[in-house]
């Protein structure tokens, strides 16, 4: 955790790309059936999380945190898109993930795909997924990566953000990478 906090707090000046090999190209499908890649089509930075829409554990903290950070930065004129890549494609399908994500934030983008396409994203971001047990009401419960990735508009990783930080801390770190430098 100390290493993660240290990595998240690295200064942005002269630092590009992220000093650890994390990220890479992927092609997935969003909740509207549209193809998306790691690059944001609107030229916005992105907060990316690997999780699932009906997760009752870390996702239920990380996804709302991302939404609040997006709103805080938007109030300052910094546009960021919240993105979740599913770790549960059996549960998060094009037709099922949009509504729960929209309940968290109207701009949330949910991404899914076939096993090979998702594995490309998992491998690029070093995300490991383990099925833990099947809940009779919610389906499979997974162990998966918990970092929020801050990406630039082209999909390059800028830093990692642990979801144990509060909104002000995450927004402050993101702001240091995204606001124009004088």
PDB file of C-alpha atoms in Angstrom:
ATOM      1  CA  UNK A   1       0.000   0.000   0.000  1.00  0.00           C
ATOM      2  CA  UNK A   2       2.854   2.380   0.801  1.00  0.00           C
ATOM      3  CA  UNK A   3       4.336   1.768  -2.647  1.00  0.00           C
ATOM      4  CA  UNK A   4       0.949   2.397  -4.251  1.00  0.00           C
ATOM      5  CA  UNK A   5       0.472   5.670  -2.397  1.00  0.00           C
ATOM      6  CA  UNK A   6       3.993   6.700  -3.324  1.00  0.00           C
ATOM      7  CA  UNK A   7       3.380   5.902  -6.982  1.00  0.00           C
ATOM      8  CA  UNK A   8       0.103   7.806  -6.962  1.00  0.00           C
ATOM      9  CA  UNK A   9       1.775  10.889  -5.545  1.00  0.00           C
ATOM     10  CA  UNK A  10       4.631  11.096  -8.053  1.00  0.00           C
ATOM     11  CA  UNK A  11       4.942  14.575  -9.556  1.00  0.00           C
ATOM     12  CA  UNK A  12       3.661  15.033 -13.082  1.00  0.00           C
ATOM     13  CA  UNK A  13       6.376  17.420 -14.239  1.00  0.00           C
ATOM     14  CA  UNK A  14       8.542  15.742 -16.841  1.00  0.00           C
ATOM     15  CA  UNK A  15       6.888  12.416 -16.207  1.00  0.00           C
ATOM     16  CA  UNK A  16       5.359  10.796 -19.218  1.00  0.00           C
ATOM     17  CA  UNK A  17       4.509   8.026 -19.621  1.00  0.00           C
ATOM     18  CA  UNK A  18       3.931   6.273 -16.293  1.00  0.00           C
ATOM     19  CA  UNK A  19       7.273   4.831 -15.077  1.00  0.00           C
ATOM     20  CA  UNK A  20       5.942   1.258 -14.820  1.00  0.00           C
ATOM     21  CA  UNK A  21       4.722  -0.745 -17.822  1.00  0.00           C
ATOM     22  CA  UNK A  22       0.937  -0.562 -17.336  1.00  0.00           C
ATOM     23  CA  UNK A  23      -1.659  -0.086 -20.030  1.00  0.00           C
ATOM     24  CA  UNK A  24      -1.870  -0.674 -23.716  1.00  0.00           C
ATOM     25  CA  UNK A  25      -4.248  -0.957 -26.614  1.00  0.00           C
ATOM     26  CA  UNK A  26      -7.575  -2.737 -26.372  1.00  0.00           C
ATOM     27  CA  UNK A  27     -10.775  -2.853 -28.388  1.00  0.00           C
ATOM     28  CA  UNK A  28     -13.989  -3.515 -26.472  1.00  0.00           C
ATOM     29  CA  UNK A  29     -17.717  -2.756 -26.714  1.00  0.00           C
ATOM     30  CA  UNK A  30     -19.561  -0.226 -24.558  1.00  0.00           C
ATOM     31  CA  UNK A  31     -23.025  -0.477 -23.023  1.00  0.00           C
ATOM     32  CA  UNK A  32     -24.512   1.026 -26.202  1.00  0.00           C
ATOM     33  CA  UNK A  33     -22.940  -1.602 -28.465  1.00  0.00           C
ATOM     34  CA  UNK A  34     -20.317   0.829 -29.811  1.00  0.00           C
ATOM     35  CA  UNK A  35     -16.683  -0.180 -30.283  1.00  0.00           C
ATOM     36  CA  UNK A  36     -14.241   1.684 -28.054  1.00  0.00           C
ATOM     37  CA  UNK A  37     -10.506   1.589 -27.636  1.00  0.00           C
ATOM     38  CA  UNK A  38      -8.172   2.883 -24.952  1.00  0.00           C
ATOM     39  CA  UNK A  39      -8.356   6.358 -26.548  1.00  0.00           C
ATOM     40  CA  UNK A  40     -11.286   8.504 -25.436  1.00  0.00           C
ATOM     41  CA  UNK A  41     -13.331   9.489 -28.520  1.00  0.00           C
ATOM     42  CA  UNK A  42     -14.078  12.915 -27.026  1.00  0.00           C
ATOM     43  CA  UNK A  43     -10.446  13.690 -26.203  1.00  0.00           C
ATOM     44  CA  UNK A  44     -10.954  13.502 -22.442  1.00  0.00           C
ATOM     45  CA  UNK A  45      -8.744  12.034 -19.780  1.00  0.00           C
ATOM     46  CA  UNK A  46     -10.160   8.864 -18.236  1.00  0.00           C
ATOM     47  CA  UNK A  47     -10.513   7.247 -14.856  1.00  0.00           C
ATOM     48  CA  UNK A  48     -10.408   3.508 -15.608  1.00  0.00           C
ATOM     49  CA  UNK A  49     -11.365   0.743 -13.222  1.00  0.00           C
ATOM     50  CA  UNK A  50     -11.594  -3.020 -13.680  1.00  0.00           C
ATOM     51  CA  UNK A  51     -14.675  -4.274 -11.864  1.00  0.00           C
ATOM     52  CA  UNK A  52     -18.284  -5.219 -12.397  1.00  0.00           C
ATOM     53  CA  UNK A  53     -21.524  -3.313 -12.236  1.00  0.00           C
ATOM     54  CA  UNK A  54     -23.176  -5.352  -9.465  1.00  0.00           C
ATOM     55  CA  UNK A  55     -20.096  -5.771  -7.251  1.00  0.00           C
ATOM     56  CA  UNK A  56     -20.843  -5.361  -3.568  1.00  0.00           C
ATOM     57  CA  UNK A  57     -17.240  -4.971  -2.430  1.00  0.00           C
ATOM     58  CA  UNK A  58     -14.458  -2.675  -3.648  1.00  0.00           C
ATOM     59  CA  UNK A  59     -16.385  -1.640  -6.780  1.00  0.00           C
ATOM     60  CA  UNK A  60     -19.115  -0.176  -4.595  1.00  0.00           C
ATOM     61  CA  UNK A  61     -16.463   2.178  -3.211  1.00  0.00           C
ATOM     62  CA  UNK A  62     -14.359   2.768  -6.342  1.00  0.00           C
ATOM     63  CA  UNK A  63     -17.130   3.493  -8.847  1.00  0.00           C
ATOM     64  CA  UNK A  64     -18.892   6.179  -6.744  1.00  0.00           C
ATOM     65  CA  UNK A  65     -15.473   7.665  -5.895  1.00  0.00           C
ATOM     66  CA  UNK A  66     -14.730   7.940  -9.614  1.00  0.00           C
ATOM     67  CA  UNK A  67     -18.103   9.622 -10.207  1.00  0.00           C
ATOM     68  CA  UNK A  68     -17.488  12.187  -7.465  1.00  0.00           C
ATOM     69  CA  UNK A  69     -13.984  12.937  -8.758  1.00  0.00           C
ATOM     70  CA  UNK A  70     -15.356  13.398 -12.290  1.00  0.00           C
ATOM     71  CA  UNK A  71     -17.902  15.910 -10.964  1.00  0.00           C
ATOM     72  CA  UNK A  72     -15.352  17.766  -8.842  1.00  0.00           C
ATOM     73  CA  UNK A  73     -12.948  18.109 -11.756  1.00  0.00           C
ATOM     74  CA  UNK A  74     -15.768  19.099 -14.144  1.00  0.00           C
ATOM     75  CA  UNK A  75     -16.652  21.976 -11.821  1.00  0.00           C
ATOM     76  CA  UNK A  76     -13.107  23.236 -12.468  1.00  0.00           C
ATOM     77  CA  UNK A  77     -13.361  22.772 -16.240  1.00  0.00           C
ATOM     78  CA  UNK A  78     -11.369  19.528 -16.350  1.00  0.00           C
ATOM     79  CA  UNK A  79     -13.320  16.899 -18.287  1.00  0.00           C
ATOM     80  CA  UNK A  80     -12.717  13.261 -17.369  1.00  0.00           C
ATOM     81  CA  UNK A  81     -14.637  10.165 -18.465  1.00  0.00           C
ATOM     82  CA  UNK A  82     -15.269   7.392 -15.908  1.00  0.00           C
ATOM     83  CA  UNK A  83     -14.726   3.967 -17.496  1.00  0.00           C
ATOM     84  CA  UNK A  84     -15.194   0.459 -16.117  1.00  0.00           C
ATOM     85  CA  UNK A  85     -13.901  -2.626 -17.898  1.00  0.00           C
ATOM     86  CA  UNK A  86     -15.802  -5.643 -16.672  1.00  0.00           C
ATOM     87  CA  UNK A  87     -14.132  -8.540 -14.927  1.00  0.00           C
ATOM     88  CA  UNK A  88     -17.450 -10.419 -15.089  1.00  0.00           C
ATOM     89  CA  UNK A  89     -18.533 -10.616 -18.738  1.00  0.00           C
ATOM     90  CA  UNK A  90     -21.070 -13.305 -17.818  1.00  0.00           C
ATOM     91  CA  UNK A  91     -22.862 -10.684 -15.674  1.00  0.00           C
ATOM     92  CA  UNK A  92     -21.915  -7.398 -17.382  1.00  0.00           C
ATOM     93  CA  UNK A  93     -23.244  -7.609 -20.900  1.00  0.00           C
ATOM     94  CA  UNK A  94     -24.055  -4.790 -23.309  1.00  0.00           C
ATOM     95  CA  UNK A  95     -27.722  -4.976 -22.323  1.00  0.00           C
ATOM     96  CA  UNK A  96     -27.211  -5.287 -18.546  1.00  0.00           C
ATOM     97  CA  UNK A  97     -24.406  -2.989 -17.418  1.00  0.00           C
ATOM     98  CA  UNK A  98     -25.643   0.379 -18.640  1.00  0.00           C
ATOM     99  CA  UNK A  99     -28.393   0.979 -16.074  1.00  0.00           C
ATOM    100  CA  UNK A 100     -26.366   0.236 -12.922  1.00  0.00           C
ATOM    101  CA  UNK A 101     -23.479   2.369 -14.175  1.00  0.00           C
ATOM    102  CA  UNK A 102     -25.818   5.242 -15.135  1.00  0.00           C
ATOM    103  CA  UNK A 103     -27.167   5.139 -11.576  1.00  0.00           C
ATOM    104  CA  UNK A 104     -23.643   5.917 -10.392  1.00  0.00           C
ATOM    105  CA  UNK A 105     -22.901   8.602 -13.015  1.00  0.00           C
ATOM    106  CA  UNK A 106     -24.604   9.419 -16.330  1.00  0.00           C
ATOM    107  CA  UNK A 107     -21.252   9.585 -18.149  1.00  0.00           C
ATOM    108  CA  UNK A 108     -20.012   6.185 -16.974  1.00  0.00           C
ATOM    109  CA  UNK A 109     -18.797   3.994 -19.806  1.00  0.00           C
ATOM    110  CA  UNK A 110     -18.980   0.250 -19.260  1.00  0.00           C
ATOM    111  CA  UNK A 111     -16.842  -1.951 -21.485  1.00  0.00           C
ATOM    112  CA  UNK A 112     -17.086  -5.653 -22.224  1.00  0.00           C
ATOM    113  CA  UNK A 113     -16.116  -7.995 -25.024  1.00  0.00           C
ATOM    114  CA  UNK A 114     -15.234 -11.542 -25.874  1.00  0.00           C
ATOM    115  CA  UNK A 115     -12.745 -13.458 -23.742  1.00  0.00           C
ATOM    116  CA  UNK A 116      -9.749 -12.677 -25.974  1.00  0.00           C
ATOM    117  CA  UNK A 117     -10.482  -8.944 -26.175  1.00  0.00           C
ATOM    118  CA  UNK A 118     -10.971  -8.683 -22.417  1.00  0.00           C
ATOM    119  CA  UNK A 119      -7.808 -10.699 -21.757  1.00  0.00           C
ATOM    120  CA  UNK A 120      -5.846  -8.203 -23.857  1.00  0.00           C
ATOM    121  CA  UNK A 121      -7.023  -5.404 -21.547  1.00  0.00           C
ATOM    122  CA  UNK A 122      -6.405  -7.454 -18.395  1.00  0.00           C
ATOM    123  CA  UNK A 123      -2.888  -8.343 -19.544  1.00  0.00           C
ATOM    124  CA  UNK A 124      -2.064  -4.752 -20.499  1.00  0.00           C
ATOM    125  CA  UNK A 125      -3.099  -3.453 -17.074  1.00  0.00           C
ATOM    126  CA  UNK A 126      -1.788  -6.460 -15.116  1.00  0.00           C
ATOM    127  CA  UNK A 127      -5.241  -7.322 -13.761  1.00  0.00           C
ATOM    128  CA  UNK A 128      -5.758 -10.778 -12.311  1.00  0.00           C
ATOM    129  CA  UNK A 129      -9.263 -12.105 -11.732  1.00  0.00           C
ATOM    130  CA  UNK A 130     -10.338 -14.991  -9.532  1.00  0.00           C
ATOM    131  CA  UNK A 131     -13.856 -16.354  -9.080  1.00  0.00           C
ATOM    132  CA  UNK A 132     -14.397 -16.604  -5.321  1.00  0.00           C
ATOM    133  CA  UNK A 133     -17.914 -17.969  -4.898  1.00  0.00           C
ATOM    134  CA  UNK A 134     -21.383 -17.714  -6.371  1.00  0.00           C
ATOM    135  CA  UNK A 135     -23.885 -15.576  -4.504  1.00  0.00           C
ATOM    136  CA  UNK A 136     -27.443 -16.864  -5.114  1.00  0.00           C
ATOM    137  CA  UNK A 137     -28.782 -13.319  -5.597  1.00  0.00           C
ATOM    138  CA  UNK A 138     -25.911 -11.500  -7.352  1.00  0.00           C
ATOM    139  CA  UNK A 139     -24.035 -14.233  -9.213  1.00  0.00           C
ATOM    140  CA  UNK A 140     -20.298 -14.779  -9.086  1.00  0.00           C
ATOM    141  CA  UNK A 141     -18.192 -12.750  -6.676  1.00  0.00           C
ATOM    142  CA  UNK A 142     -14.694 -12.000  -7.989  1.00  0.00           C
ATOM    143  CA  UNK A 143     -11.354 -10.932  -6.601  1.00  0.00           C
ATOM    144  CA  UNK A 144      -9.798  -8.455  -9.035  1.00  0.00           C
ATOM    145  CA  UNK A 145      -7.555  -5.417  -9.309  1.00  0.00           C
ATOM    146  CA  UNK A 146      -8.552  -2.463  -7.181  1.00  0.00           C
ATOM    147  CA  UNK A 147      -6.618   0.513  -8.548  1.00  0.00           C
ATOM    148  CA  UNK A 148      -8.236   3.327 -10.493  1.00  0.00           C
ATOM    149  CA  UNK A 149      -6.032   4.150 -13.479  1.00  0.00           C
ATOM    150  CA  UNK A 150      -5.727   7.766 -14.599  1.00  0.00           C
ATOM    151  CA  UNK A 151      -5.279   7.801 -18.363  1.00  0.00           C
ATOM    152  CA  UNK A 152      -4.726  10.676 -20.749  1.00  0.00           C
ATOM    153  CA  UNK A 153      -7.041  11.094 -23.742  1.00  0.00           C
ATOM    154  CA  UNK A 154      -4.929   8.747 -25.883  1.00  0.00           C
ATOM    155  CA  UNK A 155      -5.126   6.004 -23.251  1.00  0.00           C
ATOM    156  CA  UNK A 156      -1.606   6.335 -21.820  1.00  0.00           C
ATOM    157  CA  UNK A 157      -1.376   5.612 -18.105  1.00  0.00           C
ATOM    158  CA  UNK A 158      -0.517   8.705 -16.067  1.00  0.00           C
ATOM    159  CA  UNK A 159      -0.765   7.209 -12.570  1.00  0.00           C
ATOM    160  CA  UNK A 160      -2.599   4.760 -10.342  1.00  0.00           C
ATOM    161  CA  UNK A 161      -5.064   5.884  -7.704  1.00  0.00           C
ATOM    162  CA  UNK A 162      -5.920   3.628  -4.771  1.00  0.00           C
ATOM    163  CA  UNK A 163      -9.649   3.816  -4.004  1.00  0.00           C
ATOM    164  CA  UNK A 164      -8.916   4.139  -0.291  1.00  0.00           C
ATOM    165  CA  UNK A 165      -8.161   7.841  -0.826  1.00  0.00           C
ATOM    166  CA  UNK A 166     -10.974  10.346  -0.463  1.00  0.00           C
ATOM    167  CA  UNK A 167     -12.462  12.426  -3.270  1.00  0.00           C
ATOM    168  CA  UNK A 168     -10.333  15.501  -2.534  1.00  0.00           C
ATOM    169  CA  UNK A 169      -7.115  13.460  -2.541  1.00  0.00           C
ATOM    170  CA  UNK A 170      -7.911  11.634  -5.785  1.00  0.00           C
ATOM    171  CA  UNK A 171      -9.087  14.837  -7.468  1.00  0.00           C
ATOM    172  CA  UNK A 172      -5.931  16.618  -6.304  1.00  0.00           C
ATOM    173  CA  UNK A 173      -3.658  13.938  -7.753  1.00  0.00           C
ATOM    174  CA  UNK A 174      -5.632  13.836 -11.013  1.00  0.00           C
ATOM    175  CA  UNK A 175      -5.635  17.634 -11.206  1.00  0.00           C
ATOM    176  CA  UNK A 176      -1.832  17.710 -10.920  1.00  0.00           C
ATOM    177  CA  UNK A 177      -1.611  15.609 -14.094  1.00  0.00           C
ATOM    178  CA  UNK A 178      -4.457  17.232 -16.015  1.00  0.00           C
ATOM    179  CA  UNK A 179      -4.492  20.940 -15.372  1.00  0.00           C
ATOM    180  CA  UNK A 180      -2.548  23.097 -17.786  1.00  0.00           C
ATOM    181  CA  UNK A 181       0.982  23.861 -16.615  1.00  0.00           C
ATOM    182  CA  UNK A 182       2.124  27.480 -16.760  1.00  0.00           C
TER     183      UNK A 182
END
